Amino acid sequence: MKKIFIIVGTRPNFIKVAPLLIQLKNNKKYKTFLIHSGQHYDYYMSKVFFDELNISPPDYYLNIGSGSQGYQTAEIMKSIEIVLTKNKPDLMIVVGDVNTTMAASIVAAKLYIKIAHIESGLRSYDKKMPEEINRIITDSISNYLFTHSRGADKNLISEGISKDKIFFIGNIMIDTIINNLEKIQSREKYREFNLSRKDFILLTMHRPSNVDNEEIFRSIVGAIEEVAKNIKIVFPIHPRTVKMADKLNIKLSKIKNLKIINPLSYIDLLSIENDSRCVITDSGGIQEESTFLNVPCFTIRENTERPITIDIGSNILVGTKTKDIVSNVENCLNGNCKQGNIPELWDGNTSKRIIEVINHEI
Ligand code: UD1
């Protein structure tokens, strides 16, 4: 029986591997092992996703925790090398663009273990983002590059990656939404915060480029203050954002109509997202989910590695300047919201297509 190892470390990773684990569960050809690096470790950043998405506890927990970019990457590499050397898997599956993804890929490549990268080929062309470095390195050493859009294929080809390694299979996050759609639609989580359906905005913000930079952080907060004069905003706050707001003495709790809450579980977040009038976010996953749910999305970044959500979906890139955020959001609140479509192969069958490729290739 062939051995497949899958590595996860952060919130978005758990969401992406859930449908794949369902497909692999009773597969007689492969024995699957899950490694959790421990990059995210708080209950509400990690375990709640395992519980809600029915992911079995990891076979290996590396307990890495937080740290600087170099520290975290190095610690993951040291620990994962021990696990992979002992087990010699036939295939290592990595997802997304977080430090865990890149660290695991580098170790696997040097041990001659074949690597499959899910969500390959995304590029923001902004090397100031740690994720962009993680994407480029992971793709350059992966053997099977699974992409969610034709644009991602083009990016890889332009970097000289051979076409035979690229497999356009669609967006695995949409499998997770579709698998949980009934629960998402019936949860009505907004009621717990005394909100009315389609009469509030969901805000998420955690990128270092937004919250580690005082000027940009204050510029976004200025926009939130302005928008909150007209509509309630619910803000599940990431630990990084809490830490930086405290450090910079930014008093988010003073903003009227802004409801700050702990990070939400998957179904709760998707429920809030689906029932919101629109979302303001710097998250990659939320840009894609809102496109699938056809909820208008305002991305508070200067670039996105997910241009398909703009070209086809309901996303608008608004940057981080107060006036640009406010004018775009108010335009939507005044009834001129962007309507989008669902991109090709974002259909709930991506994990099945991945297994078909794996069956054929390994
Ligand atoms: C990471 C990913 C980012 C992804 C995000 C999803 C990288 C480079 N970044 O960012 O791409 O969008 O996850 O959430 O891999 N912390 C806690 N508890 C936790 C985890 C983190 O308190 O369970 C705090 C710590 O203070 C830590 C900080 O959050 O220093 C940042 O965590 P880290 O894993 O370094 O990156 P994220 O900002 O979460």
mmCIF file of C-alpha atoms and ligand atoms in Angstrom:
data_model
loop_
_atom_site.group_PDB
_atom_site.id
_atom_site.type_symbol
_atom_site.label_atom_id
_atom_site.label_comp_id
_atom_site.label_asym_id
_atom_site.label_seq_id
_atom_site.Cartn_x
_atom_site.Cartn_y
_atom_site.Cartn_z
ATOM 1 C CA MET A 1 0.000 0.000 0.000
ATOM 2 C CA LYS A 2 1.410 3.414 -0.969
ATOM 3 C CA LYS A 3 1.894 6.040 1.726
ATOM 4 C CA ILE A 4 0.565 9.560 1.304
ATOM 5 C CA PHE A 5 1.531 12.253 3.800
ATOM 6 C CA ILE A 6 -0.484 15.472 3.985
ATOM 7 C CA ILE A 7 0.822 18.451 5.934
ATOM 8 C CA VAL A 8 -1.215 21.284 7.437
ATOM 9 C CA GLY A 9 -0.408 24.109 9.818
ATOM 10 C CA THR A 10 -2.865 26.972 9.617
ATOM 11 C CA ARG A 11 -6.573 27.671 9.489
ATOM 12 C CA PRO A 12 -6.926 27.840 5.671
ATOM 13 C CA ASN A 13 -4.941 24.598 5.307
ATOM 14 C CA PHE A 14 -7.445 22.644 7.402
ATOM 15 C CA ILE A 15 -10.295 23.848 5.183
ATOM 16 C CA LYS A 16 -8.420 22.794 2.039
ATOM 17 C CA VAL A 17 -7.488 19.258 3.122
ATOM 18 C CA ALA A 18 -10.882 18.296 4.579
ATOM 19 C CA PRO A 19 -12.453 17.170 1.251
ATOM 20 C CA LEU A 20 -9.290 15.343 0.229
ATOM 21 C CA LEU A 21 -9.278 13.375 3.473
ATOM 22 C CA ILE A 22 -12.885 12.348 2.809
ATOM 23 C CA GLN A 23 -11.838 11.006 -0.603
ATOM 24 C CA LEU A 24 -8.830 9.170 0.808
ATOM 25 C CA LYS A 25 -10.546 7.739 3.870
ATOM 26 C CA ASN A 26 -11.621 4.343 2.558
ATOM 27 C CA ASN A 27 -9.197 4.206 -0.332
ATOM 28 C CA LYS A 28 -7.611 0.730 -0.485
ATOM 29 C CA LYS A 29 -4.664 1.865 -2.582
ATOM 30 C CA TYR A 30 -3.208 4.389 -0.140
ATOM 31 C CA LYS A 31 -2.540 4.761 3.554
ATOM 32 C CA THR A 32 -2.875 8.430 4.465
ATOM 33 C CA PHE A 33 -1.082 10.214 7.302
ATOM 34 C CA LEU A 34 -1.746 13.757 8.471
ATOM 35 C CA ILE A 35 0.976 15.998 9.944
ATOM 36 C CA HIS A 36 0.038 19.217 11.790
ATOM 37 C CA SER A 37 2.984 21.578 12.204
ATOM 38 C CA GLY A 38 1.304 23.514 15.023
ATOM 39 C CA GLN A 39 1.814 26.874 13.229
ATOM 40 C CA HIS A 40 -1.720 27.677 14.435
ATOM 41 C CA TYR A 41 -2.409 26.207 17.845
ATOM 42 C CA ASP A 42 -5.164 28.138 19.682
ATOM 43 C CA TYR A 43 -8.382 26.153 19.971
ATOM 44 C CA TYR A 44 -10.302 28.577 17.761
ATOM 45 C CA MET A 45 -7.474 28.778 15.173
ATOM 46 C CA SER A 46 -7.016 25.018 14.892
ATOM 47 C CA LYS A 47 -8.919 22.305 16.781
ATOM 48 C CA VAL A 48 -12.341 23.782 16.146
ATOM 49 C CA PHE A 49 -11.752 23.179 12.407
ATOM 50 C CA PHE A 50 -10.814 19.544 12.988
ATOM 51 C CA ASP A 51 -13.990 19.045 15.042
ATOM 52 C CA GLU A 52 -16.334 20.830 12.689
ATOM 53 C CA LEU A 53 -14.945 19.427 9.422
ATOM 54 C CA ASN A 54 -14.640 15.897 10.874
ATOM 55 C CA ILE A 55 -10.898 15.716 10.372
ATOM 56 C CA SER A 56 -9.337 12.932 12.480
ATOM 57 C CA PRO A 57 -6.601 14.051 14.897
ATOM 58 C CA PRO A 58 -3.240 14.355 13.150
ATOM 59 C CA ASP A 59 -0.926 11.353 13.155
ATOM 60 C CA TYR A 60 1.978 13.694 13.930
ATOM 61 C CA TYR A 61 1.761 17.015 15.771
ATOM 62 C CA LEU A 62 4.986 19.031 15.550
ATOM 63 C CA ASN A 63 4.047 21.723 18.097
ATOM 64 C CA ILE A 64 6.032 24.494 16.389
ATOM 65 C CA GLY A 65 4.051 27.542 17.524
ATOM 66 C CA SER A 66 4.736 31.154 16.635
ATOM 67 C CA GLY A 67 7.959 32.939 15.807
ATOM 68 C CA SER A 68 9.688 35.023 13.175
ATOM 69 C CA GLN A 69 9.552 33.872 9.549
ATOM 70 C CA GLY A 70 12.982 32.247 9.670
ATOM 71 C CA TYR A 71 12.517 30.688 13.088
ATOM 72 C CA GLN A 72 9.130 29.184 12.280
ATOM 73 C CA THR A 73 10.258 27.831 8.905
ATOM 74 C CA ALA A 74 13.445 26.328 10.355
ATOM 75 C CA GLU A 75 11.648 24.679 13.274
ATOM 76 C CA ILE A 76 9.092 23.087 10.935
ATOM 77 C CA MET A 77 11.881 21.834 8.678
ATOM 78 C CA LYS A 78 13.818 20.290 11.569
ATOM 79 C CA SER A 79 10.806 18.416 12.899
ATOM 80 C CA ILE A 80 9.326 17.316 9.623
ATOM 81 C CA GLU A 81 12.629 15.922 8.405
ATOM 82 C CA ILE A 82 12.569 13.413 11.258
ATOM 83 C CA VAL A 83 9.028 12.289 10.408
ATOM 84 C CA LEU A 84 9.645 12.002 6.666
ATOM 85 C CA THR A 85 13.001 10.257 6.999
ATOM 86 C CA LYS A 86 11.431 7.630 9.228
ATOM 87 C CA ASN A 87 8.346 7.074 7.064
ATOM 88 C CA LYS A 88 9.586 7.579 3.486
ATOM 89 C CA PRO A 89 6.199 8.444 1.949
ATOM 90 C CA ASP A 90 5.458 7.881 -1.735
ATOM 91 C CA LEU A 91 3.809 11.283 -1.975
ATOM 92 C CA MET A 92 3.709 14.422 0.121
ATOM 93 C CA ILE A 93 0.715 16.716 -0.344
ATOM 94 C CA VAL A 94 1.060 20.392 0.598
ATOM 95 C CA VAL A 95 -1.621 23.080 0.287
ATOM 96 C CA GLY A 96 -1.690 26.857 -0.044
ATOM 97 C CA ASP A 97 1.123 29.264 0.661
ATOM 98 C CA VAL A 98 1.894 29.372 4.366
ATOM 99 C CA ASN A 99 5.254 28.817 6.042
ATOM 100 C CA THR A 100 4.299 25.214 6.803
ATOM 101 C CA THR A 101 3.724 24.579 3.066
ATOM 102 C CA MET A 102 7.151 25.807 1.986
ATOM 103 C CA ALA A 103 9.076 24.284 4.890
ATOM 104 C CA ALA A 104 7.587 20.839 4.270
ATOM 105 C CA SER A 105 8.218 21.069 0.531
ATOM 106 C CA ILE A 106 11.887 21.907 0.891
ATOM 107 C CA VAL A 107 12.473 18.970 3.225
ATOM 108 C CA ALA A 108 10.505 16.536 1.038
ATOM 109 C CA ALA A 109 12.324 17.605 -2.141
ATOM 110 C CA LYS A 110 15.726 17.013 -0.536
ATOM 111 C CA LEU A 111 14.605 13.550 0.565
ATOM 112 C CA TYR A 112 13.508 12.778 -3.049
ATOM 113 C CA ILE A 113 9.872 12.519 -1.970
ATOM 114 C CA LYS A 114 7.417 13.502 -4.700
ATOM 115 C CA ILE A 115 5.432 16.636 -3.860
ATOM 116 C CA ALA A 116 1.891 17.541 -4.901
ATOM 117 C CA HIS A 117 1.024 21.214 -4.370
ATOM 118 C CA ILE A 118 -2.660 22.119 -4.199
ATOM 119 C CA GLU A 119 -3.459 25.766 -5.033
ATOM 120 C CA SER A 120 -0.376 26.071 -7.155
ATOM 121 C CA GLY A 121 0.453 28.940 -9.521
ATOM 122 C CA LEU A 122 -1.034 31.863 -7.609
ATOM 123 C CA ARG A 123 1.123 34.993 -7.783
ATOM 124 C CA SER A 124 0.684 38.469 -6.341
ATOM 125 C CA TYR A 125 4.030 39.547 -7.857
ATOM 126 C CA ASP A 126 4.724 41.198 -4.513
ATOM 127 C CA LYS A 127 7.755 39.635 -2.873
ATOM 128 C CA LYS A 128 7.180 41.669 0.272
ATOM 129 C CA MET A 129 4.504 39.125 1.160
ATOM 130 C CA PRO A 130 5.964 36.053 2.868
ATOM 131 C CA GLU A 131 3.300 33.972 1.101
ATOM 132 C CA GLU A 132 4.645 34.977 -2.342
ATOM 133 C CA ILE A 133 8.086 33.591 -1.482
ATOM 134 C CA ASN A 134 6.405 30.437 -0.145
ATOM 135 C CA ARG A 135 4.415 30.033 -3.387
ATOM 136 C CA ILE A 136 7.370 30.497 -5.738
ATOM 137 C CA ILE A 137 9.641 28.123 -3.843
ATOM 138 C CA THR A 138 6.990 25.448 -3.332
ATOM 139 C CA ASP A 139 5.962 25.483 -6.997
ATOM 140 C CA SER A 140 9.540 25.387 -8.223
ATOM 141 C CA ILE A 141 10.222 22.083 -6.424
ATOM 142 C CA SER A 142 6.811 20.366 -6.681
ATOM 143 C CA ASN A 143 6.188 17.423 -9.031
ATOM 144 C CA TYR A 144 2.416 17.766 -9.405
ATOM 145 C CA LEU A 145 1.057 21.307 -9.529
ATOM 146 C CA PHE A 146 -2.692 21.439 -8.989
ATOM 147 C CA THR A 147 -4.205 24.753 -10.075
ATOM 148 C CA HIS A 148 -7.570 26.387 -9.471
ATOM 149 C CA SER A 149 -7.636 28.657 -12.519
ATOM 150 C CA ARG A 150 -6.259 28.919 -16.045
ATOM 151 C CA GLY A 151 -4.443 32.092 -14.979
ATOM 152 C CA ALA A 152 -2.460 30.061 -12.453
ATOM 153 C CA ASP A 153 -1.426 27.637 -15.249
ATOM 154 C CA LYS A 154 -0.164 30.597 -17.275
ATOM 155 C CA ASN A 155 1.859 31.919 -14.345
ATOM 156 C CA LEU A 156 3.581 28.556 -13.950
ATOM 157 C CA ILE A 157 4.267 28.179 -17.665
ATOM 158 C CA SER A 158 5.787 31.662 -17.766
ATOM 159 C CA GLU A 159 8.186 30.558 -15.021
ATOM 160 C CA GLY A 160 9.369 27.683 -17.195
ATOM 161 C CA ILE A 161 7.486 24.900 -15.425
ATOM 162 C CA SER A 162 6.733 21.998 -17.755
ATOM 163 C CA LYS A 163 3.095 21.651 -18.829
ATOM 164 C CA ASP A 164 3.105 17.924 -17.962
ATOM 165 C CA LYS A 165 3.395 18.807 -14.299
ATOM 166 C CA ILE A 166 0.415 21.189 -14.277
ATOM 167 C CA PHE A 167 -3.114 19.923 -13.578
ATOM 168 C CA PHE A 168 -6.046 22.350 -13.687
ATOM 169 C CA ILE A 169 -8.495 20.706 -11.302
ATOM 170 C CA GLY A 170 -10.469 23.630 -9.794
ATOM 171 C CA ASN A 171 -10.812 25.080 -6.328
ATOM 172 C CA ILE A 172 -10.736 22.663 -3.407
ATOM 173 C CA MET A 173 -12.135 25.246 -0.968
ATOM 174 C CA ILE A 174 -15.372 25.141 -2.927
ATOM 175 C CA ASP A 175 -15.621 21.384 -2.246
ATOM 176 C CA THR A 176 -15.622 22.248 1.456
ATOM 177 C CA ILE A 177 -18.329 24.889 1.039
ATOM 178 C CA ILE A 178 -20.523 22.546 -1.009
ATOM 179 C CA ASN A 179 -20.013 19.667 1.450
ATOM 180 C CA ASN A 180 -21.234 21.963 4.259
ATOM 181 C CA LEU A 181 -23.700 24.174 2.397
ATOM 182 C CA GLU A 182 -26.831 23.114 4.272
ATOM 183 C CA LYS A 183 -25.238 23.835 7.629
ATOM 184 C CA ILE A 184 -23.890 27.166 6.358
ATOM 185 C CA GLN A 185 -27.278 28.242 5.039
ATOM 186 C CA SER A 186 -29.210 27.226 8.132
ATOM 187 C CA ARG A 187 -26.828 28.372 10.898
ATOM 188 C CA GLU A 188 -27.971 32.055 11.003
ATOM 189 C CA LYS A 189 -25.012 32.959 13.202
ATOM 190 C CA TYR A 190 -25.690 36.696 12.700
ATOM 191 C CA ARG A 191 -28.657 36.424 15.057
ATOM 192 C CA GLU A 192 -26.277 35.912 17.998
ATOM 193 C CA PHE A 193 -24.878 39.385 17.411
ATOM 194 C CA ASN A 194 -28.266 41.107 17.080
ATOM 195 C CA LEU A 195 -27.771 41.699 13.380
ATOM 196 C CA SER A 196 -30.280 41.482 10.535
ATOM 197 C CA ARG A 197 -29.709 39.363 7.437
ATOM 198 C CA LYS A 198 -27.951 41.321 4.643
ATOM 199 C CA ASP A 199 -27.792 44.402 6.837
ATOM 200 C CA PHE A 200 -24.233 44.178 8.131
ATOM 201 C CA ILE A 201 -20.697 43.933 6.807
ATOM 202 C CA LEU A 202 -18.178 41.204 7.622
ATOM 203 C CA LEU A 203 -14.647 42.527 8.184
ATOM 204 C CA THR A 204 -11.493 40.407 8.434
ATOM 205 C CA MET A 205 -7.933 41.730 8.488
ATOM 206 C CA HIS A 206 -4.707 40.065 9.547
ATOM 207 C CA ARG A 207 -2.026 40.496 6.849
ATOM 208 C CA PRO A 208 1.309 41.808 8.156
ATOM 209 C CA SER A 209 1.300 44.339 5.280
ATOM 210 C CA ASN A 210 -1.894 45.831 6.761
ATOM 211 C CA VAL A 211 -1.601 45.408 10.500
ATOM 212 C CA ASP A 212 2.160 45.589 11.074
ATOM 213 C CA ASN A 213 2.344 48.980 9.343
ATOM 214 C CA GLU A 214 0.924 51.735 11.540
ATOM 215 C CA GLU A 215 0.050 54.140 8.711
ATOM 216 C CA ILE A 216 -1.818 51.510 6.720
ATOM 217 C CA PHE A 217 -3.512 50.038 9.786
ATOM 218 C CA ARG A 218 -4.771 53.526 10.774
ATOM 219 C CA SER A 219 -5.861 54.272 7.201
ATOM 220 C CA ILE A 220 -8.021 51.109 7.118
ATOM 221 C CA VAL A 221 -9.397 51.798 10.588
ATOM 222 C CA GLY A 222 -10.327 55.316 9.400
ATOM 223 C CA ALA A 223 -12.392 53.758 6.605
ATOM 224 C CA ILE A 224 -14.051 51.320 8.997
ATOM 225 C CA GLU A 225 -15.017 54.184 11.295
ATOM 226 C CA GLU A 226 -16.571 56.035 8.359
ATOM 227 C CA VAL A 227 -18.443 53.033 6.921
ATOM 228 C CA ALA A 228 -19.686 52.056 10.399
ATOM 229 C CA LYS A 229 -21.626 55.307 10.573
ATOM 230 C CA ASN A 230 -24.109 53.756 8.118
ATOM 231 C CA ILE A 231 -24.085 50.026 8.796
ATOM 232 C CA LYS A 232 -23.053 47.568 11.491
ATOM 233 C CA ILE A 233 -19.767 45.739 10.982
ATOM 234 C CA VAL A 234 -18.837 42.419 12.558
ATOM 235 C CA PHE A 235 -15.121 41.758 12.966
ATOM 236 C CA PRO A 236 -13.812 38.308 13.994
ATOM 237 C CA ILE A 237 -10.343 39.393 14.960
ATOM 238 C CA HIS A 238 -7.121 37.442 14.273
ATOM 239 C CA PRO A 239 -4.593 37.212 17.169
ATOM 240 C CA ARG A 240 -1.979 39.068 15.113
ATOM 241 C CA THR A 241 -4.369 42.010 14.700
ATOM 242 C CA VAL A 242 -5.164 42.079 18.432
ATOM 243 C CA LYS A 243 -1.445 42.127 19.199
ATOM 244 C CA MET A 244 -0.669 44.944 16.753
ATOM 245 C CA ALA A 245 -3.677 47.087 17.745
ATOM 246 C CA ASP A 246 -2.508 46.894 21.381
ATOM 247 C CA LYS A 247 1.056 47.704 20.429
ATOM 248 C CA LEU A 248 0.065 50.692 18.284
ATOM 249 C CA ASN A 249 -2.574 51.822 20.760
ATOM 250 C CA ILE A 250 -5.339 51.629 18.148
ATOM 251 C CA LYS A 251 -8.617 51.555 20.054
ATOM 252 C CA LEU A 252 -10.868 49.415 17.875
ATOM 253 C CA SER A 253 -13.390 48.887 20.662
ATOM 254 C CA LYS A 254 -14.200 52.614 20.629
ATOM 255 C CA ILE A 255 -15.649 52.463 17.098
ATOM 256 C CA LYS A 256 -19.419 52.656 17.229
ATOM 257 C CA ASN A 257 -21.258 49.911 15.305
ATOM 258 C CA LEU A 258 -18.089 47.781 15.093
ATOM 259 C CA LYS A 259 -18.665 44.449 16.819
ATOM 260 C CA ILE A 260 -15.345 42.780 17.620
ATOM 261 C CA ILE A 261 -15.567 39.045 18.237
ATOM 262 C CA ASN A 262 -13.186 36.089 18.575
ATOM 263 C CA PRO A 263 -12.215 34.202 15.401
ATOM 264 C CA LEU A 264 -15.124 32.049 14.232
ATOM 265 C CA SER A 265 -15.316 28.382 13.366
ATOM 266 C CA TYR A 266 -15.633 27.447 9.681
ATOM 267 C CA ILE A 267 -19.419 27.069 9.540
ATOM 268 C CA ASP A 268 -19.972 30.166 11.688
ATOM 269 C CA LEU A 269 -17.709 32.312 9.510
ATOM 270 C CA LEU A 270 -19.243 31.047 6.264
ATOM 271 C CA SER A 271 -22.711 31.606 7.711
ATOM 272 C CA ILE A 272 -21.864 35.222 8.578
ATOM 273 C CA GLU A 273 -20.201 35.693 5.177
ATOM 274 C CA ASN A 274 -23.175 34.289 3.290
ATOM 275 C CA ASP A 275 -25.672 36.442 5.195
ATOM 276 C CA SER A 276 -23.657 39.680 5.044
ATOM 277 C CA ARG A 277 -24.395 42.574 2.670
ATOM 278 C CA CYS A 278 -20.728 42.584 1.680
ATOM 279 C CA VAL A 279 -17.297 41.739 3.058
ATOM 280 C CA ILE A 280 -14.173 43.815 3.580
ATOM 281 C CA THR A 281 -11.131 41.568 3.832
ATOM 282 C CA ASP A 282 -7.452 40.968 3.243
ATOM 283 C CA SER A 283 -7.877 37.178 3.336
ATOM 284 C CA GLY A 284 -7.238 35.084 0.247
ATOM 285 C CA GLY A 285 -9.794 32.435 1.127
ATOM 286 C CA ILE A 286 -12.589 34.916 1.728
ATOM 287 C CA GLN A 287 -12.039 36.493 -1.702
ATOM 288 C CA GLU A 288 -12.739 33.078 -3.209
ATOM 289 C CA GLU A 289 -15.579 32.044 -0.923
ATOM 290 C CA SER A 290 -17.419 35.329 -1.474
ATOM 291 C CA THR A 291 -17.068 34.843 -5.232
ATOM 292 C CA PHE A 292 -18.703 31.423 -4.924
ATOM 293 C CA LEU A 293 -21.454 32.798 -2.623
ATOM 294 C CA ASN A 294 -21.857 35.884 -4.859
ATOM 295 C CA VAL A 295 -21.410 38.233 -1.919
ATOM 296 C CA PRO A 296 -19.698 41.529 -2.891
ATOM 297 C CA CYS A 297 -16.118 41.578 -1.609
ATOM 298 C CA PHE A 298 -13.787 44.553 -1.093
ATOM 299 C CA THR A 299 -10.180 43.480 -0.827
ATOM 300 C CA ILE A 300 -8.104 45.871 1.248
ATOM 301 C CA ARG A 301 -4.794 45.183 -0.462
ATOM 302 C CA GLU A 302 -2.804 46.696 -3.317
ATOM 303 C CA ASN A 303 -2.701 43.398 -5.217
ATOM 304 C CA THR A 304 -4.200 39.951 -5.194
ATOM 305 C CA GLU A 305 -2.838 36.575 -6.203
ATOM 306 C CA ARG A 306 -6.447 35.635 -7.000
ATOM 307 C CA PRO A 307 -7.342 37.899 -9.979
ATOM 308 C CA ILE A 308 -10.021 35.448 -11.129
ATOM 309 C CA THR A 309 -12.177 36.645 -8.214
ATOM 310 C CA ILE A 310 -12.049 40.118 -9.786
ATOM 311 C CA ASP A 311 -12.270 39.127 -13.471
ATOM 312 C CA ILE A 312 -15.156 36.695 -12.959
ATOM 313 C CA GLY A 313 -16.253 36.941 -9.344
ATOM 314 C CA SER A 314 -17.676 39.563 -6.997
ATOM 315 C CA ASN A 315 -14.354 40.950 -5.739
ATOM 316 C CA ILE A 316 -13.035 44.514 -6.095
ATOM 317 C CA LEU A 317 -9.491 45.465 -5.153
ATOM 318 C CA VAL A 318 -9.799 48.742 -3.232
ATOM 319 C CA GLY A 319 -6.314 49.243 -1.785
ATOM 320 C CA THR A 320 -5.768 50.554 1.724
ATOM 321 C CA LYS A 321 -6.493 54.279 1.415
ATOM 322 C CA THR A 322 -9.406 55.486 3.567
ATOM 323 C CA LYS A 323 -11.217 57.323 0.787
ATOM 324 C CA ASP A 324 -10.937 54.476 -1.738
ATOM 325 C CA ILE A 325 -12.304 51.926 0.704
ATOM 326 C CA VAL A 326 -15.163 54.200 1.784
ATOM 327 C CA SER A 327 -16.221 55.238 -1.722
ATOM 328 C CA ASN A 328 -16.281 51.665 -3.034
ATOM 329 C CA VAL A 329 -18.168 50.249 -0.064
ATOM 330 C CA GLU A 330 -20.681 53.121 -0.042
ATOM 331 C CA ASN A 331 -21.316 52.656 -3.725
ATOM 332 C CA CYS A 332 -22.395 49.098 -2.924
ATOM 333 C CA LEU A 333 -24.440 50.144 0.103
ATOM 334 C CA ASN A 334 -26.239 52.552 -2.242
ATOM 335 C CA GLY A 335 -27.349 49.631 -4.373
ATOM 336 C CA ASN A 336 -24.545 49.387 -6.937
ATOM 337 C CA CYS A 337 -22.916 46.148 -5.867
ATOM 338 C CA LYS A 338 -20.794 44.081 -8.201
ATOM 339 C CA GLN A 339 -22.414 40.847 -9.364
ATOM 340 C CA GLY A 340 -20.137 37.969 -10.231
ATOM 341 C CA ASN A 341 -20.118 34.498 -11.707
ATOM 342 C CA ILE A 342 -18.602 31.248 -10.501
ATOM 343 C CA PRO A 343 -15.278 30.355 -12.162
ATOM 344 C CA GLU A 344 -14.698 27.186 -14.184
ATOM 345 C CA LEU A 345 -14.374 23.963 -12.130
ATOM 346 C CA TRP A 346 -15.292 25.610 -8.823
ATOM 347 C CA ASP A 347 -17.894 22.896 -8.651
ATOM 348 C CA GLY A 348 -17.302 20.691 -5.599
ATOM 349 C CA ASN A 349 -15.484 17.919 -7.487
ATOM 350 C CA THR A 350 -11.914 19.142 -7.186
ATOM 351 C CA SER A 351 -10.823 16.585 -4.588
ATOM 352 C CA LYS A 352 -12.127 13.760 -6.812
ATOM 353 C CA ARG A 353 -10.129 15.122 -9.755
ATOM 354 C CA ILE A 354 -6.992 15.296 -7.599
ATOM 355 C CA ILE A 355 -7.346 11.627 -6.625
ATOM 356 C CA GLU A 356 -7.820 10.682 -10.292
ATOM 357 C CA VAL A 357 -4.540 12.381 -11.163
ATOM 358 C CA ILE A 358 -2.748 10.785 -8.208
ATOM 359 C CA ASN A 359 -4.100 7.334 -9.181
ATOM 360 C CA HIS A 360 -2.701 7.803 -12.632
ATOM 361 C CA GLU A 361 0.657 9.301 -11.628
ATOM 362 C CA ILE A 362 1.941 7.453 -8.567
HETATM 363 C C1 UD1 B 1 -0.610 32.703 8.560
HETATM 364 C C2 UD1 B 1 -0.136 32.700 7.111
HETATM 365 C C3 UD1 B 1 -1.092 33.518 6.255
HETATM 366 C C4 UD1 B 1 -2.527 33.042 6.429
HETATM 367 C C5 UD1 B 1 -2.878 33.022 7.908
HETATM 368 C C6 UD1 B 1 -4.275 32.481 8.125
HETATM 369 C C7 UD1 B 1 2.331 32.582 6.790
HETATM 370 C C8 UD1 B 1 3.516 33.352 6.377
HETATM 371 N N1 UD1 B 1 1.193 33.289 6.960
HETATM 372 O O1 UD1 B 1 -0.557 34.060 9.005
HETATM 373 O O2 UD1 B 1 -0.748 33.390 4.897
HETATM 374 O O3 UD1 B 1 -3.399 33.887 5.717
HETATM 375 O O4 UD1 B 1 -1.933 32.210 8.623
HETATM 376 O O5 UD1 B 1 -4.759 32.769 9.389
HETATM 377 O O6 UD1 B 1 2.397 31.380 6.941
HETATM 378 N N2 UD1 B 1 -1.168 33.439 16.871
HETATM 379 C C9 UD1 B 1 -1.874 33.069 17.995
HETATM 380 N N3 UD1 B 1 -2.472 31.841 17.980
HETATM 381 C C10 UD1 B 1 -2.399 30.989 16.944
HETATM 382 C C11 UD1 B 1 -1.659 31.375 15.805
HETATM 383 C C12 UD1 B 1 -1.048 32.601 15.787
HETATM 384 O O7 UD1 B 1 -1.967 33.803 18.951
HETATM 385 O O8 UD1 B 1 -2.982 29.881 16.996
HETATM 386 C C13 UD1 B 1 -0.542 34.785 16.835
HETATM 387 C C14 UD1 B 1 0.878 34.802 17.315
HETATM 388 O O9 UD1 B 1 1.083 35.973 18.017
HETATM 389 C C15 UD1 B 1 1.666 34.834 16.028
HETATM 390 C C16 UD1 B 1 0.752 35.621 15.094
HETATM 391 O O10 UD1 B 1 -0.557 35.272 15.510
HETATM 392 O O11 UD1 B 1 2.916 35.431 16.182
HETATM 393 C C17 UD1 B 1 0.922 35.302 13.639
HETATM 394 O O12 UD1 B 1 0.829 33.878 13.401
HETATM 395 P P1 UD1 B 1 1.629 33.240 12.155
HETATM 396 O O13 UD1 B 1 1.370 31.783 12.106
HETATM 397 O O14 UD1 B 1 3.058 33.697 12.177
HETATM 398 O O15 UD1 B 1 1.005 33.926 10.885
HETATM 399 P P2 UD1 B 1 -0.480 34.416 10.554
HETATM 400 O O16 UD1 B 1 -0.525 35.896 10.634
HETATM 401 O O17 UD1 B 1 -1.490 33.628 11.315
#
